[in-house]
Every structure is written in structure tokens, then in C-alpha cells.
Amino acid sequence: MLRNNPLVQKLVNSSVWKSIFRHGWPDNPLDRSLIMTQNVFLHLHSVKVSKKSLKATYSFGLGLLTTFSFLELTLTGILLMFYYVPSVERAFVDIVELQTTVPFGQLLRNMHRWGAHLMVIAAVLHMVRVFFTGAYKKPREFNWIVGVILLLLTLGASFTGYLLPWDQLSFWAITVGTSIAGYAPVIGPPMQKILLGGAEVGQESLVRFYALHVMVIPTFLLLLISIHLWRVRKDGGMAASEISDENEAA
Amino acid sequence: MTEEKDKDEKEAFEKSSGKTYSLVEMVKAPLTMVDKGPDDSIFSFPIVAIWEAILFLGMMVFLIGFSLIKDAPLEELANPLITTDPAKAPWYFMGLQELLEHMHPFFAGVALPGALVVFLLLIPYLDQSKAGIGRWFTSERGKLITKWSSIYAMIVFPAFAVIDYFFPPREIFRDVFPSWVTQSLIPVTILVVLAFLPVFYVWKKGEGKATARELIIALFTVMIVAGFALTIIGFFFRGPGFEMFWPWDMPAGYSPLDNL
Amino acid sequence: MTENQNKTKLSRHQFLGIAWFGALATLVGEFFAGLLVFIQPNLEGGFGGIVRAGKVEEFLPGSVNLVQAGRFYLVRNGEGGFIAYWQRCTHLGCSVPYEEEQAAFRCPCHGSVFDEHTGEVTGGPAPRPMDIFPIEITDGEVFVDTGNPQERSAFSDDQIAYG
Ligand code: HEM
Ligand code: FES
């Protein structure tokens, strides 16, 4: 066993390791509990999970897939920021340059683009699965609400990102998209103006969409995803754990 | 706690003057894990962590592979004077844009999507029963409702789009009725009736015994499948001038996939 | 303080609680009000100002002219009157090209068609005629105020400007 390896023992018993992890090698119930409760990332999980909720055909891992695509998008997005300037003169040129002269630039852009599509698809499918498994029912009502907001934020992130390459595709897609907002009664026209920073899609719109895309929406996404995952644990784990045996027989 | 005190409920949870908190009330409610044998749940570590790692790696492999095969699109520099033909929104808004073809923008872009979001937010409060929680489709009936609502929506909504495309009330009655009749009243009424028909059917068929869950399943399924169908139509079947074409038979070298 | 007073009046404790909470609410309210003002766009300069289209004689009666700097079509009718249509489709904002053969403006986005003489909708989903810009003709020159698009529900003769 790995833990019996003298080197591993030395590592685990070192004061540095102990200062970071504060628990032993996780191969016994106590340490397997501690690893979950003492680690801020693993702490999102409960210590024990119902076997039913691990069944792949219950959740299809879609919520996780959405979370992971968000992480992937954050990573590739930050890298893109190193080469992209949100100005009407430079944005398009920067993208072309990224694709043609920056090593792995094209791959990076592709991964960000397709990752965004994946996140939208995964979030929608996740909602569909939560609906059909009835997992929104008491006590998970609020987490469903958080989920709906997350879906809207996901669409918002995709939409604001769509303008950034500043090509014909993005320009006209955003023109059409923001004009739709203008049809909302009373708040529509001012909302459209605030979003665009003017009467038409232009430099002001590009900066505004950029700020929304790289800061505002991701911040709220991160915040709400954290709340969402925390609530899954606080609501008693995934709904599958509540399938009673009569229910199954029925 | 002594046995004596146990008999008298009021004294069972005596308030201690030395504490700032106290147990005030006991509530009868199932614990989440109650009545489950110890073998029903397992330690999350390491099995969950391993599954998560596998899923993450799988996703990355898929994304990198796909990114190597297909490049993200980039057209010419934006030009405010010339509109591309067709001008399409991102694919996940194509269902909306397809709706925009058929009615006044207020309904297609604001009222109907708004109603959809409100419906989504209300679902947990409209369906208060806990029956079938965690079980796909709740029951056999739920499964049937889902199946037939999907088939229904998959036929009816594309049919609506195509019929309205060839016989648009907007053009047929342009000088006969005011535009709020042809662009709002007629199409919105048709759409709402189409969306609620399965709900009505389930309700009628259930003879008052249909549960809220069953009605909501019908409506949710119709909405999701309708959204899916309209998205497919808008994305694949609309070409230059936003006219309908077969996806493989687009004029002027246009390919729907350019818009990804 | 009697018992009675204690019940009807605010205790100091409650009063301070409300005051602190009120201060917090005011701060948050001010922040959002300020935010709303802060993000209002600044609409000056360039397109959106007064554009000089040219001399009256440059535009033949019965012609349709695109003035790119102002994003509008300057149309001169047979009697010599001017009208300036914003190029932006009243449906969802696409730029509407002029189609010579059809003598009409036809939007590529969802196929709205606008009449060349009046700007009124003759086909497609657009909900109102093309928006117009006010025209000022001084010293034989045509000036168009692109900062001030006018929505209208129908064409009428007073929308035509004469020099
Ligand atoms: C950014 C988008 C989202 C992320 C990252 C996300 C993430 C997750 C994750 C990781 C889980 C654990 C279960 C699983 O993997 O299926 C979960 C559960 C859940 N999600 Fe989401 N989600 C998102 C959007 C949504 C949406 C759109 C809804 C519904 C409107 C929703 C409602 C729920 C509910 C009710 C649960 C508990 C499910 C159960 O107990 O079985 N979420 N979410
Ligand atoms: S934007 Fe011109 S018809 Fe829709």
C-alpha cells in the first residue's frame, strides 16, 4: 500500500504537510471525513453520499459538466485577455493575430468558443434532468431558483462574449439581440441604450460588453455556482437519495 | 436527563440560565438519511473525486479534440453599413429569432420568453407534492405524458412555423386588419393554444385526478421541445433573406454552420 | 417609563437598530441610483450630430441617395421635396439596402420592405415606417439632424422638407 511506503510516511508526517492538510492519509473513515470537511474545495461535497445519486443515469453528471466547462472557460478566457484589446480598431486584428501568429492561439480561441457552446448545452440539459427527476421539489425549491438565474447568467455570458471578435457575425447578432430588448415596455429603450452605451453598436458597446463578459457576469456566476453547490449539500445531498423503496417498487 | 423528567415533556428541555440558547421545540420530520441502512451511503472520498476527475478529463479531451478539428468562425471586420445576409443571432437564440419571424417583437422577444422564465421560477411552488422525487418522470404516467407531449410538440411547432411561413396572416390581411390583429393577436393565440393543448388533454383525461406534477410535465415538455424545434428550424432551415431552405440546398454558398 | 409606554413607543434599542438599518439601506440605494446615472451613455459627436448632406442641386428630383456619414437615405421626390430615412430597420436594427429594381428598401434580416416615397411598410414584420431625421435647408444646403430620429406611425405630407 502506498501509505506504507516510507517516503509517503515521511511526507505525511512532515510538519509542512500537517500544517496544510491537518488530517492523515485518507484511507480510514475518520480521515476520509476530515479530508472533506477540512478542505475548502472538497468541502462542497458531503462526507458520505448515497449510492443512488452516484448512478450515472440519474444525473448524467450534467451539473458537474456545467461547472467544469465554467472552469475551462475561466482559464482559457484569462489567457485570451493577454492578447485582446476591446477597441474597435484593435479587437478584430487582435483575434486574427491570435489565430495566425500566437502559438496555440487558434487552439485557445477554439476551446473558449466551443467550451461556451458546451456550457450552454450542459446547463440546459442539466435543467431538463433536474426537472424530470423532480429534484426541484421541497426542500430544493430555492436551489432550482438559483439554477434558473445561473442559466440566464450563462446565456448572458455567451451573448456578451459573442460581440468581442468584432466581425460581421458578432456585430449583426448583437444588433439584432439588443434591438429585441428595446421592445420591452418602459424599461426596454433605456435598457438597450445603457447596454450599448449609445444608439447603435459601437466602441462604447464593445467596452461595456467586455466589462460584463470578463468581470461582472463571471463574478456573479462564481458566486451563484458556489451557493448552488453548497445548497445541494445543505438540502441533504442530491434528490436521488430520497428515493424510497416503495417508490422504487411502484 | 433523568427518566423522571423524560415523562414530563415540559421539563424535558429545561432552560438553563447559564446558556444563551435553548432547545425550544421538537419537530417531527424525517431526517434525510433516516431509515437507510449504513450500506446505502458510502464515503465520498475517494470515489466521487475520481469520478469528477474522469469527467473533467473526458471533457477536456473532447474539447481539445473538437478544437483541433473545427476552427471557431471569424468573418470580415464589422461594418455598420452593410448587413450580412442572413443576419443571425447566436444559435441558442435562434428559437427566439424564429419566433420573431412570426409575430410582433414584443411578444416574440419579451412577453413569451418572460412568461417562460416566470413559469420556470414558479415550478417548485406550483408542484408541492413530494411524490416521485428523485425518480425520472415520477411515474409510468409521467413517462407517457413526456413521450406524447414531445412527439406532439415536435410535429406541431415546426408545422406552425412552416404554415405561417407560406401563409402569413401578416401579408394576407395586411390591408384588411390592423397589424395588432395579424401580428399579435392571431399568432400569439395560436401559439398559446398549441402550448396548452396537451395540458388540457392531461387534465381532461385525468378526470380531476391529474396531479400538478403531471400538468407541469406536459407544459414543460412542450416548451422545451418547442424551443428545441424552433432553434433547429431557425438555425438549419433559414438562409439568405431569412427565407426557408433545405440546409443542404442553401443559395449563394451560405452554410448554416458558418454561424456557430 | 410605564409598561404601557414601553409597548407603544420605540425602545432605544429598536430605534438604533432601525437607524443603522436605514443608514445601510440609504447607502445601498444611493449606490444603485449613482450606478444608474453613471452608466448612462454619453451621446455626443460623430453620428448623432447635424450632418451636412450637400447642396440642394446635387440631388436630382426623384433620386435616392445614401449619405454614409449620417447613415441615412436622402430621398428627393418629383416636386423637389426632401425626406431623410434612417438606414436602420425599424424591426430589429439591420442596415436596410436600397433595391433599385424594386424601387424599395428591402431588409435582408427578416425581409421587411419599405416604400421608397413614404418609407411605409409594404411587407415583412417591421412594426412601423422607417424612422426619419429632421431636415433643415439653409442657403441652398441640406442639413440633417441625425441626433433626433423621429418615429412615426404613417407617412404624411408635412414630413417632406422644401428648400
Ligand atoms: C451555471 C449553471 C449551473 C451549474 C454550474 C450547476 C451545477 C450543479 C451541480 C454540480 C449539481 C450537482 C448535481 C449534478 O451534477 O447534476 C447541481 C444540482 C442541481 N441543480 Fe444545478 N447547475 C447549473 C444550472 C442549473 C439550472 C439551470 C437549474 C434549474 C433551473 C439547476 C437546478 C439544480 C437543482 C435543483 C439541483 C439539485 C439536484 C438534485 O438534488 O438531484 N441548476 N447543479
Ligand atoms: S431587422 Fe429588418 S426585417 Fe428584421
XYZ file of C-alpha atoms in Angstrom, chain A residues 26 29 32-33 35-36 42 45-52 54 57-58 60-61 64-65 68-69 72 88 92 95-96 99 106-107 109-111 113-115 117-118 120-121 127-129 131-142 144-145 148 151-152 155 158-159 162 165-169 171-173 176 180-181 183-185 235-236 239-243 247-248 250, chain B residues 32-33 36 38-49 51-53 55-56 59-60 62-64 66-68 70-84 87-93 96-97 100 104-106 108-110 117 119-125 127-138 146 213 216-218 220-221 224 258-260:
180
model
C -7.451 9.273 3.790
C -13.394 6.665 7.997
C -11.931 10.344 4.829
C -14.356 12.531 6.732
C -10.431 15.393 4.101
C -13.899 16.545 3.101
C -13.801 19.252 -1.228
C -19.267 17.646 -1.045
C -20.843 15.890 1.863
C -18.736 13.349 3.698
C -20.918 10.494 2.617
C -23.071 10.196 -0.478
C -25.985 7.970 -1.319
C -25.108 5.300 -3.849
C -28.292 6.124 -5.735
C -23.926 8.293 -7.963
C -28.188 7.507 -15.373
C -29.577 9.588 -12.539
C -25.603 12.116 -16.145
C -23.076 14.356 -14.401
C -20.670 18.859 -12.919
C -20.100 19.179 -16.630
C -16.195 22.155 -15.328
C -16.922 23.994 -18.540
C -12.333 25.702 -18.514
C -12.936 48.942 -32.408
C -10.642 42.189 -34.858
C -8.177 37.987 -32.993
C -6.650 37.482 -36.430
C -5.011 32.893 -34.677
C -6.108 29.349 -32.565
C -6.493 26.308 -30.325
C -9.773 30.559 -29.137
C -11.446 27.389 -30.402
C -11.516 25.923 -26.914
C -15.690 29.207 -28.227
C -16.676 25.539 -28.179
C -16.457 25.488 -24.387
C -21.379 26.283 -26.504
C -20.821 23.237 -24.315
C -24.958 26.445 -22.623
C -25.925 22.949 -23.781
C -32.134 21.820 -16.013
C -34.106 19.292 -18.065
C -32.748 16.412 -15.990
C -36.981 18.851 -13.880
C -37.750 15.319 -14.972
C -36.266 13.741 -11.859
C -38.461 16.044 -9.773
C -35.357 17.235 -7.949
C -36.743 20.784 -7.611
C -39.272 19.657 -5.003
C -39.119 20.552 -1.345
C -36.547 21.249 0.133
C -34.748 22.107 -3.113
C -37.070 24.862 -4.398
C -34.591 27.608 -3.753
C -33.956 25.496 -8.545
C -34.426 29.285 -8.464
C -32.719 29.419 -13.302
C -28.982 29.587 -16.726
C -29.778 33.216 -17.544
C -26.731 32.840 -21.668
C -22.251 33.736 -24.051
C -24.114 36.643 -25.567
C -20.237 36.973 -28.944
C -14.316 39.398 -32.064
C -15.900 42.457 -33.719
C -16.581 40.752 -37.033
C -19.722 40.943 -39.135
C -21.169 37.893 -37.386
C -21.861 42.951 -34.959
C -25.180 41.982 -36.503
C -26.021 39.277 -33.994
C -30.493 42.144 -33.565
C -35.166 42.776 -29.115
C -34.524 44.162 -25.620
C -39.246 46.174 -27.296
C -39.754 45.655 -23.568
C -42.269 48.245 -22.391
C -30.540 20.304 1.097
C -29.495 16.784 2.036
C -32.624 14.126 -4.587
C -31.890 10.538 -5.616
C -31.008 9.740 -2.013
C -34.671 10.223 -1.140
C -36.000 7.553 -3.444
C -41.382 4.321 -4.620
C -38.929 2.182 -6.493
C -44.203 1.273 -7.658
C -32.694 12.926 5.075
C -30.832 9.747 5.795
C -31.406 3.959 5.366
C -25.440 2.096 6.548
C -24.710 0.359 3.243
C -26.815 2.854 1.272
C -24.246 5.606 1.501
C -20.519 5.493 1.012
C -17.647 7.803 1.744
C -17.335 10.494 -0.898
C -13.590 10.201 -0.817
C -12.076 8.976 -2.999
C -14.804 7.602 -5.279
C -16.539 10.929 -6.019
C -13.241 12.700 -6.526
C -15.406 10.263 -10.985
C -15.092 14.025 -11.079
C -11.526 13.788 -12.333
C -15.444 13.612 -16.144
C -13.164 16.643 -16.231
C -14.493 16.913 -21.192
C -11.028 18.351 -21.834
C -13.377 16.136 -26.100
C -12.924 19.923 -26.219
C -9.312 19.806 -27.325
C -13.038 19.152 -31.281
C -10.985 22.355 -31.289
C -8.305 20.669 -33.351
C -13.026 22.654 -36.215
C -11.944 26.282 -36.019
C -14.086 28.974 -34.454
C -15.666 31.170 -37.141
C -14.392 34.641 -37.981
C -15.912 36.733 -40.746
C -14.800 40.104 -42.098
C -14.352 43.152 -39.898
C -17.634 44.552 -38.591
C -19.215 47.051 -40.967
C -22.224 49.027 -39.718
C -23.208 49.990 -43.272
C -23.629 46.520 -44.702
C -25.728 43.875 -43.046
C -24.716 40.277 -43.628
C -28.054 38.174 -40.035
C -28.497 35.533 -37.383
C -28.260 35.687 -33.604
C -26.112 33.094 -31.742
C -27.552 29.593 -32.149
C -29.062 29.454 -28.660
C -31.199 32.475 -29.569
C -36.294 33.332 -30.400
C -35.337 34.729 -33.767
C -39.665 36.882 -34.271
C -44.651 41.271 -33.169
C -41.237 41.603 -31.495
C -42.814 42.492 -28.180
C -41.612 37.030 -29.510
C -38.767 38.798 -27.763
C -40.164 39.962 -24.457
C -38.792 32.352 -17.205
C -43.031 29.658 -15.374
C -39.617 28.119 -14.654
C -39.313 30.112 -11.433
C -42.785 29.061 -10.312
C -42.447 25.325 -10.988
C -41.362 24.335 -7.448
C -44.243 26.296 -5.950
C -45.971 21.443 -7.685
C -45.882 20.986 -3.939
C -46.159 17.208 -3.720
C -43.107 15.186 -2.845
C -44.214 12.100 -4.744
C -41.670 10.509 -7.024
C -38.858 12.820 -6.010
C -35.583 11.648 -7.483
C -37.369 9.342 -9.893
C -37.199 10.029 -13.632
C -40.650 11.154 -14.894
C -42.166 10.406 -11.437
C -43.494 13.185 -21.528
C -46.790 17.402 -11.471
C -46.467 20.709 -15.348
C -44.648 17.856 -17.071
C -46.877 18.359 -20.114
C -42.537 21.910 -19.535
C -42.044 19.211 -22.162
C -38.522 22.586 -24.105
C -20.895 29.311 -40.565
C -22.952 30.900 -37.814
C -21.790 28.754 -34.909
